[in-house]
XYZ file of N, CA and C in Angstrom:
717
model
N -13.605 -25.912 127.538
C -12.857 -25.091 126.601
C -11.435 -24.866 127.130
N -10.537 -24.611 126.213
C -9.161 -24.308 126.569
C -8.733 -23.073 125.785
N -8.379 -22.017 126.506
C -8.089 -20.746 125.850
C -6.868 -20.841 124.943
N -5.858 -21.619 125.340
C -4.668 -21.754 124.502
C -5.003 -22.431 123.177
N -5.834 -23.479 123.230
C -6.220 -24.176 122.000
C -7.087 -23.275 121.132
N -7.921 -22.471 121.761
C -8.726 -21.508 120.995
C -7.830 -20.555 120.222
N -6.811 -20.022 120.886
C -5.895 -19.094 120.215
C -5.119 -19.788 119.102
N -4.639 -20.997 119.385
C -3.915 -21.742 118.354
C -4.809 -22.050 117.159
N -6.078 -22.363 117.441
C -7.006 -22.657 116.364
C -7.249 -21.464 115.470
N -7.418 -20.297 116.067
C -7.631 -19.081 115.276
C -6.406 -18.781 114.425
N -5.213 -18.907 115.022
C -3.985 -18.657 114.259
C -3.842 -19.631 113.112
N -4.143 -20.890 113.370
C -4.028 -21.895 112.315
C -5.011 -21.634 111.186
N -6.198 -21.187 111.538
C -7.235 -20.968 110.528
C -6.904 -19.777 109.642
N -6.486 -18.675 110.249
C -6.234 -17.460 109.464
C -4.836 -17.449 108.872
N -3.988 -18.377 109.305
C -2.612 -18.381 108.823
C -2.370 -19.277 107.630
N -3.411 -19.925 107.131
C -3.258 -20.811 105.979
C -3.968 -20.233 104.768
N -3.532 -20.689 103.595
C -4.078 -20.156 102.344
C -5.551 -20.483 102.176
N -6.037 -21.513 102.901
C -7.433 -21.907 102.744
C -8.396 -20.810 103.183
N -7.911 -19.887 104.008
C -8.788 -18.820 104.472
C -9.263 -17.964 103.302
N -8.455 -17.896 102.232
C -8.853 -17.103 101.069
C -10.028 -17.745 100.340
N -10.074 -19.079 100.339
C -11.221 -19.758 99.741
C -12.467 -19.535 100.583
N -12.314 -19.573 101.904
C -13.461 -19.285 102.774
C -13.954 -17.862 102.571
N -13.039 -16.941 102.295
C -13.423 -15.555 102.048
C -14.051 -15.395 100.671
N -13.579 -16.174 99.696
C -14.093 -16.044 98.331
C -15.548 -16.473 98.231
N -15.930 -17.496 98.981
C -17.303 -18.000 98.894
C -18.341 -16.961 99.321
N -18.217 -16.337 100.494
C -19.207 -15.311 100.855
C -19.176 -14.099 99.936
N -17.992 -13.754 99.436
C -17.912 -12.636 98.484
C -18.691 -12.975 97.219
N -18.526 -14.214 96.730
C -19.273 -14.647 95.550
C -20.772 -14.645 95.828
N -21.156 -15.080 97.005
C -22.576 -15.091 97.380
C -23.163 -13.685 97.336
N -22.467 -12.728 97.919
C -22.955 -11.344 97.945
C -22.986 -10.755 96.540
N -21.959 -11.038 95.747
C -21.931 -10.524 94.374
C -23.073 -11.092 93.537
N -23.368 -12.378 93.718
C -24.491 -12.981 92.996
C -25.811 -12.357 93.432
N -25.935 -12.060 94.722
C -27.150 -11.408 95.210
C -27.316 -10.031 94.581
N -26.221 -9.280 94.491
C -26.273 -7.965 93.851
C -26.623 -8.087 92.373
N -26.049 -9.080 91.714
C -26.320 -9.279 90.290
C -27.774 -9.655 90.049
N -28.296 -10.547 90.869
C -29.692 -10.956 90.717
C -30.639 -9.795 90.977
N -30.316 -8.976 91.958
C -31.187 -7.834 92.271
C -31.200 -6.832 91.124
N -30.035 -6.616 90.504
C -29.957 -5.603 89.445
C -30.523 -6.102 88.116
N -30.374 -7.402 87.835
C -30.799 -7.931 86.550
C -32.237 -8.438 86.549
N -32.606 -9.150 87.610
C -33.936 -9.759 87.622
C -35.024 -8.769 87.974
N -34.755 -7.906 88.933
C -35.729 -6.895 89.313
C -37.007 -7.489 89.867
N -38.147 -7.011 89.348
C -39.456 -7.434 89.851
C -39.762 -8.890 89.513
N -39.092 -9.423 88.500
C -39.333 -10.816 88.128
C -38.787 -11.803 89.155
N -37.920 -11.322 90.010
C -37.304 -12.170 91.031
C -38.098 -12.018 92.320
N -39.106 -12.875 92.496
C -40.021 -12.756 93.613
C -39.457 -13.291 94.914
N -40.217 -13.139 96.015
C -39.767 -13.627 97.330
C -39.435 -15.108 97.339
N -40.243 -15.907 96.648
C -39.962 -17.339 96.597
C -38.651 -17.640 95.900
N -38.363 -16.892 94.834
C -37.099 -17.076 94.118
C -35.916 -16.666 94.981
N -36.090 -15.603 95.765
C -35.013 -15.132 96.642
C -34.694 -16.175 97.707
N -35.722 -16.715 98.316
C -35.499 -17.753 99.326
C -34.898 -18.998 98.685
N -35.350 -19.330 97.474
C -34.787 -20.477 96.781
C -33.300 -20.322 96.528
N -32.871 -19.125 96.124
C -31.444 -18.872 95.907
C -30.657 -19.012 97.196
N -31.182 -18.447 98.278
C -30.489 -18.514 99.571
C -30.395 -19.947 100.084
N -31.428 -20.726 99.821
C -31.397 -22.125 100.243
C -30.406 -22.939 99.412
N -30.505 -22.812 98.093
C -29.713 -23.670 97.205
C -28.231 -23.313 97.250
N -27.917 -22.035 97.038
C -26.501 -21.658 96.982
C -25.946 -21.336 98.364
N -26.772 -20.748 99.218
C -26.293 -20.378 100.544
C -26.182 -21.563 101.478
N -27.345 -22.089 101.881
C -27.366 -23.221 102.806
C -26.837 -24.488 102.145
N -27.098 -24.639 100.848
C -26.713 -25.867 100.172
C -25.262 -25.942 99.748
N -24.591 -24.798 99.541
C -23.214 -24.810 99.037
C -22.249 -24.069 99.972
N -22.519 -22.800 100.222
C -21.576 -21.981 100.991
C -21.386 -22.513 102.409
N -22.480 -22.810 103.095
C -22.388 -23.248 104.492
C -21.582 -24.542 104.640
N -21.906 -25.623 103.918
C -21.126 -26.848 104.108
C -19.671 -26.735 103.665
N -19.399 -25.990 102.602
C -18.014 -25.878 102.145
C -17.175 -25.077 103.134
N -17.728 -23.984 103.652
C -17.004 -23.201 104.667
C -16.727 -24.064 105.893
N -17.731 -24.822 106.327
C -17.549 -25.685 107.490
C -16.505 -26.756 107.222
N -16.531 -27.328 106.025
C -15.571 -28.374 105.678
C -14.151 -27.824 105.621
N -13.978 -26.646 105.049
C -12.639 -26.051 104.981
C -12.096 -25.794 106.377
N -12.915 -25.224 107.245
C -12.474 -24.944 108.608
C -12.158 -26.230 109.364
N -13.002 -27.247 109.203
C -12.776 -28.518 109.897
C -11.520 -29.207 109.395
N -11.327 -29.213 108.083
C -10.141 -29.866 107.532
C -8.867 -29.143 107.946
N -8.941 -27.823 108.107
C -7.767 -27.055 108.521
C -7.400 -27.334 109.973
N -8.398 -27.374 110.846
C -8.125 -27.472 112.284
C -8.023 -28.904 112.789
N -8.581 -29.868 112.075
C -8.553 -31.244 112.578
C -7.910 -32.197 111.564
N -8.456 -32.290 110.371
C -7.952 -33.258 109.390
C -6.479 -33.027 109.079
N -6.091 -31.774 108.845
C -4.703 -31.478 108.490
C -3.754 -31.806 109.635
N -4.193 -31.525 110.869
C -3.337 -31.810 112.020
C -3.170 -33.303 112.241
N -4.204 -34.072 111.950
C -4.090 -35.526 112.048
C -3.194 -36.075 110.941
N -3.280 -35.488 109.753
C -2.500 -35.984 108.621
C -1.013 -35.661 108.762
N -0.705 -34.434 109.202
C 0.714 -34.061 109.274
C 1.350 -34.353 110.639
N 0.550 -34.862 111.583
C 1.105 -35.262 112.870
C 1.224 -34.153 113.893
N 0.814 -32.936 113.546
C 0.935 -31.839 114.507
C -0.021 -31.978 115.685
N -1.000 -32.873 115.568
C -1.915 -33.124 116.680
C -1.174 -33.717 117.881
N 0.014 -34.291 117.633
C 0.807 -34.885 118.714
C 1.104 -33.849 119.791
N 1.329 -32.608 119.379
C 1.630 -31.547 120.349
C 0.499 -31.408 121.357
N -0.747 -31.435 120.872
C -1.884 -31.291 121.772
C -2.113 -32.556 122.592
N -1.936 -33.722 121.955
C -2.168 -34.980 122.658
C -1.161 -35.193 123.778
N 0.005 -34.568 123.655
C 1.036 -34.730 124.676
C 0.824 -33.819 125.881
N -0.113 -32.893 125.775
C -0.380 -31.966 126.861
C -1.424 -32.546 127.818
N -1.362 -32.137 129.087
C -2.354 -32.628 130.071
C -3.696 -31.912 129.929
N -4.280 -32.043 128.748
C -5.563 -31.398 128.453
C -6.557 -32.496 128.079
N -7.751 -32.505 128.660
C -8.746 -33.517 128.281
C -9.016 -33.483 126.777
N -9.098 -34.662 126.183
C -9.300 -34.729 124.731
C -10.609 -34.073 124.313
N -11.632 -34.172 125.158
C -12.913 -33.543 124.836
C -12.769 -32.027 124.796
N -11.863 -31.477 125.627
C -11.619 -30.030 125.620
C -10.935 -29.604 124.329
N -10.050 -30.476 123.818
C -9.390 -30.180 122.541
C -10.426 -30.072 121.427
N -11.307 -31.076 121.360
C -12.317 -31.092 120.310
C -13.298 -29.934 120.464
N -13.755 -29.704 121.698
C -14.730 -28.637 121.924
C -14.151 -27.270 121.573
N -12.890 -27.046 121.906
C -12.263 -25.753 121.604
C -12.143 -25.550 120.097
N -11.748 -26.606 119.398
C -11.653 -26.502 117.942
C -13.038 -26.316 117.316
N -14.050 -26.976 117.894
C -15.409 -26.825 117.379
C -15.887 -25.385 117.510
N -15.517 -24.709 118.584
C -15.907 -23.308 118.776
C -15.275 -22.425 117.702
N -14.007 -22.678 117.392
C -13.336 -21.895 116.349
C -13.977 -22.150 114.988
N -14.281 -23.410 114.707
C -14.945 -23.747 113.439
C -16.303 -23.062 113.351
N -17.053 -23.090 114.459
C -18.365 -22.446 114.470
C -18.244 -20.944 114.277
N -17.222 -20.337 114.860
C -17.001 -18.902 114.655
C -16.739 -18.596 113.186
N -15.991 -19.487 112.520
C -15.746 -19.310 111.084
C -17.037 -19.440 110.286
N -17.907 -20.356 110.708
C -19.204 -20.526 110.035
C -20.041 -19.259 110.169
N -20.043 -18.680 111.360
C -20.811 -17.447 111.572
C -20.261 -16.323 110.704
N -18.931 -16.170 110.718
C -18.298 -15.046 110.023
C -18.338 -15.192 108.508
N -18.084 -16.405 108.014
C -17.934 -16.602 106.573
C -19.166 -17.202 105.895
N -20.188 -17.569 106.670
C -21.371 -18.173 106.057
C -22.665 -17.524 106.532
N -22.922 -17.537 107.838
C -24.205 -17.045 108.338
C -24.375 -15.543 108.113
N -23.364 -14.758 108.482
C -23.460 -13.304 108.287
C -23.568 -12.941 106.803
N -22.723 -13.492 105.909
C -22.895 -13.189 104.482
C -24.248 -13.626 103.928
N -24.787 -14.730 104.443
C -26.100 -15.168 103.963
C -27.187 -14.175 104.395
N -27.076 -13.683 105.623
C -28.005 -12.651 106.068
C -27.863 -11.381 105.252
N -26.612 -11.018 104.922
C -26.367 -9.832 104.099
C -26.940 -10.014 102.700
N -26.779 -11.205 102.137
C -27.362 -11.481 100.820
C -28.879 -11.373 100.868
N -29.473 -11.825 101.981
C -30.914 -11.680 102.146
C -31.336 -10.223 102.198
N -30.543 -9.402 102.870
C -30.844 -7.964 102.925
C -30.734 -7.336 101.546
N -29.742 -7.722 100.788
C -29.561 -7.180 99.433
C -30.751 -7.546 98.547
N -31.201 -8.782 98.667
C -32.282 -9.257 97.802
C -33.647 -8.744 98.222
N -33.896 -8.713 99.534
C -35.252 -8.417 100.000
C -35.344 -7.241 100.958
N -34.218 -6.657 101.332
C -34.266 -5.617 102.351
C -34.730 -6.199 103.672
N -35.607 -5.482 104.341
C -36.157 -5.993 105.597
C -37.508 -6.662 105.435
N -37.950 -6.832 104.202
C -39.284 -7.385 103.974
C -39.303 -8.899 104.129
N -40.439 -9.388 104.576
C -40.722 -10.824 104.675
C -39.777 -11.585 105.609
N -38.958 -10.878 106.357
C -38.003 -11.486 107.299
C -37.112 -12.522 106.615
N -36.836 -12.290 105.333
C -36.011 -13.220 104.571
C -34.572 -13.205 105.069
N -34.044 -12.011 105.320
C -32.651 -11.897 105.764
C -32.446 -12.575 107.118
N -33.372 -12.347 108.036
C -33.277 -12.972 109.359
C -33.359 -14.489 109.245
N -34.281 -14.966 108.415
C -34.404 -16.402 108.218
C -33.159 -16.999 107.600
N -32.544 -16.281 106.641
C -31.332 -16.784 106.005
C -30.192 -16.892 107.006
N -30.045 -15.885 107.853
C -28.990 -15.931 108.872
C -29.213 -17.087 109.838
N -30.438 -17.219 110.340
C -30.740 -18.275 111.308
C -30.600 -19.663 110.682
N -31.077 -19.819 109.446
C -30.972 -21.111 108.780
C -29.528 -21.516 108.529
N -28.705 -20.551 108.115
C -27.293 -20.840 107.893
C -26.596 -21.194 109.196
N -26.936 -20.483 110.265
C -26.323 -20.756 111.565
C -26.695 -22.150 112.050
N -27.969 -22.530 111.887
C -28.409 -23.837 112.361
C -27.769 -24.967 111.554
N -27.828 -24.876 110.237
C -27.255 -25.957 109.431
C -25.741 -26.014 109.593
N -25.094 -24.842 109.713
C -23.651 -24.817 109.909
C -23.236 -25.455 111.218
N -24.006 -25.205 112.272
C -23.703 -25.821 113.566
C -23.829 -27.338 113.484
N -24.850 -27.813 112.792
C -25.003 -29.259 112.614
C -23.839 -29.835 111.810
N -23.422 -29.132 110.752
C -22.296 -29.605 109.956
C -21.011 -29.674 110.776
N -20.847 -28.771 111.727
C -19.661 -28.807 112.588
C -19.566 -30.161 113.287
N -20.674 -30.591 113.899
C -20.675 -31.877 114.577
C -20.438 -33.040 113.629
N -21.077 -33.004 112.464
C -20.957 -34.106 111.495
C -19.541 -34.203 110.938
N -18.975 -33.069 110.518
C -17.656 -33.091 109.897
C -16.549 -33.384 110.899
N -16.736 -32.981 112.158
C -15.732 -33.290 113.181
C -15.641 -34.799 113.389
N -16.787 -35.460 113.440
C -16.778 -36.920 113.582
C -16.080 -37.568 112.394
N -16.427 -37.149 111.180
C -15.810 -37.723 109.989
C -14.301 -37.460 109.971
N -13.883 -36.284 110.452
C -12.463 -35.937 110.453
C -11.656 -36.829 111.377
N -12.258 -37.284 112.469
C -11.529 -38.113 113.423
C -11.667 -39.605 113.139
N -12.688 -39.994 112.391
C -12.913 -41.411 112.134
C -12.294 -41.902 110.827
N -12.264 -41.039 109.814
C -11.826 -41.469 108.480
C -10.406 -40.991 108.189
N -9.637 -41.830 107.521
C -8.293 -41.424 107.117
C -8.362 -40.349 106.037
N -9.189 -40.564 105.056
C -9.407 -39.558 103.999
C -10.703 -38.827 104.314
N -10.652 -38.051 105.384
C -11.876 -37.445 105.906
C -12.453 -36.386 104.974
N -11.593 -35.658 104.275
C -12.097 -34.621 103.367
C -12.892 -35.266 102.231
N -12.359 -36.355 101.687
C -13.081 -37.074 100.638
C -14.390 -37.625 101.176
N -14.339 -38.192 102.381
C -15.547 -38.727 102.992
C -16.597 -37.662 103.229
N -16.161 -36.479 103.689
C -17.100 -35.384 103.929
C -17.698 -34.875 102.617
N -16.881 -34.817 101.565
C -17.393 -34.388 100.259
C -18.416 -35.372 99.713
N -18.128 -36.666 99.863
C -19.080 -37.684 99.418
C -20.375 -37.575 100.202
N -20.250 -37.380 101.505
C -21.446 -37.210 102.340
C -22.256 -36.013 101.867
N -21.596 -34.901 101.628
C -22.301 -33.683 101.225
C -22.943 -33.851 99.852
N -22.192 -34.381 98.889
C -22.708 -34.482 97.527
C -23.786 -35.550 97.387
N -23.602 -36.690 98.053
C -24.551 -37.793 97.895
C -25.739 -37.649 98.825
N -25.460 -37.499 100.118
C -26.561 -37.487 101.089
C -27.291 -36.144 101.113
N -26.527 -35.067 101.291
C -27.149 -33.755 101.465
C -27.676 -33.167 100.161
N -26.871 -33.230 99.113
C -27.251 -32.543 97.871
C -28.142 -33.379 96.958
N -28.032 -34.705 97.026
C -28.768 -35.558 96.088
C -29.930 -36.289 96.753
N -29.622 -37.151 97.715
C -30.661 -37.992 98.308
C -31.714 -37.182 99.061
N -31.278 -36.127 99.775
C -32.251 -35.334 100.533
C -33.221 -34.596 99.621
N -32.817 -34.376 98.359
C -33.700 -33.712 97.387
C -34.612 -34.699 96.674
N -34.141 -35.928 96.515
C -34.897 -36.917 95.750
C -35.783 -37.801 96.614
N -35.348 -38.090 97.830
C -36.076 -38.998 98.715
C -36.583 -38.217 99.922
N -37.886 -38.100 100.039
C -38.496 -37.272 101.066
C -38.048 -37.561 102.487
N -38.076 -38.809 102.957
C -37.718 -39.097 104.350
C -36.291 -38.722 104.718
N -35.391 -38.611 103.738
C -33.996 -38.292 104.038
C -33.865 -36.900 104.644
N -34.795 -36.001 104.308
C -34.694 -34.628 104.804
C -34.761 -34.562 106.327
N -35.314 -35.586 106.965
C -35.380 -35.597 108.425
C -33.999 -35.797 109.035
N -33.048 -36.249 108.226
C -31.681 -36.461 108.702
C -30.687 -35.651 107.868
N -31.113 -34.489 107.414
C -30.289 -33.656 106.545
C -30.094 -32.280 107.157
N -28.845 -31.892 107.379
C -28.548 -30.567 107.928
C -29.005 -29.465 106.972
N -28.915 -29.734 105.686
C -29.386 -28.753 104.701
C -30.888 -28.542 104.840
N -31.645 -29.627 104.998
C -33.096 -29.518 105.159
C -33.460 -28.826 106.465
N -32.677 -29.044 107.510
C -32.957 -28.373 108.786
C -32.813 -26.861 108.645
N -31.739 -26.433 107.976
C -31.545 -25.002 107.770
C -32.623 -24.392 106.901
N -33.012 -25.104 105.833
C -34.077 -24.610 104.953
C -35.392 -24.494 105.703
N -35.652 -25.433 106.609
C -36.880 -25.396 107.394
C -36.936 -24.164 108.290
N -35.804 -23.799 108.862
C -35.760 -22.604 109.712
C -36.000 -21.346 108.885
N -35.430 -21.299 107.678
C -35.677 -20.148 106.798
C -37.166 -20.012 106.515
N -37.814 -21.123 106.188
C -39.245 -21.090 105.892
C -40.068 -20.683 107.110
N -39.678 -21.146 108.289
C -40.462 -20.864 109.486
C -40.329 -19.414 109.942
N -39.167 -18.791 109.696
C -38.963 -17.408 110.129
C -39.506 -16.419 109.101
N -39.280 -16.666 107.832
C -39.777 -15.747 106.809
C -41.297 -15.853 106.706
N -41.887 -14.808 106.196
C -43.348 -14.771 106.047
C -43.781 -15.159 104.635
N -42.848 -15.681 103.854
C -43.164 -16.095 102.492
C -43.734 -17.507 102.529
N -44.912 -17.686 101.940
C -45.527 -19.009 101.919
C -44.750 -19.931 100.998
N -44.589 -21.191 101.435
C -43.831 -22.169 100.656
C -44.663 -23.422 100.458
N -44.609 -23.951 99.232
C -45.333 -25.184 98.937
C -44.564 -26.421 99.409
N -43.259 -26.243 99.627
C -42.435 -27.371 100.056
C -42.753 -27.732 101.505
N -42.881 -29.013 101.769
C -43.159 -29.487 103.114
C -41.853 -29.906 103.774
N -41.331 -29.012 104.613
C -40.089 -29.301 105.307
C -40.345 -29.874 106.683
N -39.280 -30.127 107.401
C -39.412 -30.634 108.762
C -39.808 -29.479 109.681
N -40.452 -29.744 110.807
C -40.808 -28.668 111.743
C -39.552 -27.965 112.272
N -39.685 -26.670 112.559
C -38.517 -25.912 113.007
C -37.982 -26.422 114.342
N -38.892 -26.854 115.236
C -38.440 -27.335 116.540
C -37.647 -28.628 116.395
N -38.023 -29.447 115.406
C -37.273 -30.673 115.144
C -35.891 -30.326 114.606
N -35.829 -29.317 113.737
C -34.544 -28.893 113.185
C -33.605 -28.416 114.292
N -34.136 -27.634 115.223
C -33.316 -27.139 116.339
C -32.850 -28.302 117.216
N -33.752 -29.223 117.518
C -33.417 -30.358 118.375
C -32.351 -31.242 117.733
N -32.517 -31.583 116.478
C -31.552 -32.458 115.814
C -30.214 -31.759 115.604
N -30.231 -30.442 115.420
C -28.972 -29.701 115.327
C -28.186 -29.820 116.622
N -28.875 -29.641 117.755
C -28.206 -29.755 119.056
C -27.652 -31.164 119.267
N -28.445 -32.156 118.881
C -27.976 -33.537 119.015
C -26.750 -33.771 118.138
N -26.789 -33.266 116.906
C -25.689 -33.487 115.966
C -24.388 -32.878 116.471
N -24.428 -31.633 116.945
C -23.184 -30.982 117.348
C -22.664 -31.546 118.669
N -23.561 -31.810 119.637
C -23.114 -32.353 120.916
C -22.600 -33.784 120.762
N -23.334 -34.589 119.998
C -22.883 -35.961 119.763
C -21.588 -35.974 118.967
N -21.456 -35.057 118.008
C -20.241 -34.997 117.212
C -19.018 -34.677 118.047
N -19.148 -33.679 118.924
C -18.022 -33.313 119.795
C -17.691 -34.454 120.746
N -18.723 -35.091 121.296
C -18.503 -36.192 122.239
C -17.810 -37.378 121.559
N -18.312 -37.791 120.396
C -17.742 -38.938 119.706
C -16.320 -38.650 119.213
N -16.091 -37.425 118.739
C -14.737 -37.070 118.309
C -13.787 -37.053 119.497
N -14.274 -36.564 120.651
C -13.451 -36.581 121.855
C -13.116 -37.993 122.287
N -14.090 -38.901 122.192
C -13.844 -40.304 122.519
C -12.824 -40.908 121.564
N -12.930 -40.536 120.304
C -11.985 -41.059 119.312
C -10.562 -40.589 119.631
N -10.401 -39.313 119.968
C -9.078 -38.821 120.330
C -8.575 -39.482 121.610
N -9.485 -39.756 122.536
C -9.089 -40.400 123.792
C -8.557 -41.804 123.567
N -9.037 -42.455 122.522
C -8.574 -43.811 122.220
C -7.240 -43.820 121.478
N -6.781 -42.643 121.019
C -5.513 -42.568 120.315
C -4.367 -42.495 121.309
N -3.236 -43.040 120.921
C -2.002 -42.894 121.682
C -0.944 -42.281 120.779
N 0.122 -41.802 121.395
C 1.192 -41.195 120.595
C 1.824 -42.225 119.655
N 1.833 -43.469 120.072
C 2.387 -44.511 119.206
C 1.487 -44.740 118.001
N 0.147 -44.596 118.215
C -0.793 -44.690 117.090
C -0.499 -43.609 116.073
N -0.285 -42.411 116.576
C -0.008 -41.295 115.675
C 1.313 -41.518 114.949
């Protein structure tokens, strides 16, 4: 880690207009939770509550927040050339990536995992451990997305488009339609953790929670390593 890069990353993240979109998503999530609680009432059972948290929370809020943070701290700097400032410093490239990954993960916790846990509390209170499962599931899937999106940001020229295609095609479509894909889906990993922590019985057969934790660790560590290698192969003349 590098403390200077951490500080620069936080300033860059909160100093751009994109932070308002990251703030709008959790606010919308909480407002929808309040609306569902007031309108649906008893008809909105535990299974429906978990379904909402999985579909809109883990399936939409978590990846979009992660993508916005990643595009702000990595994709934008590569596109506008400001990454040259960091590449010119005597700092290991892996430290640059790891420091930015920590800031992105902090944004995921603040703008995705905590609001998802709060939405769970609004919908279910402390019953069935739904809120705890929602927080843990969002944290796990968000951490995996950090590794995935960082790699895409350093490998692809149009990384935001590539990340959106990945999210819409692989995560949102194929993982829902083709069973084996869920074993390689960050969304499915987060949903599996929600199911394993909550006491609500689910008919859906997800991946084991220990597998979700293991693959999340592999995704984020491999993502940081590969992105660091990619930056190491860059030169100022390339930029």
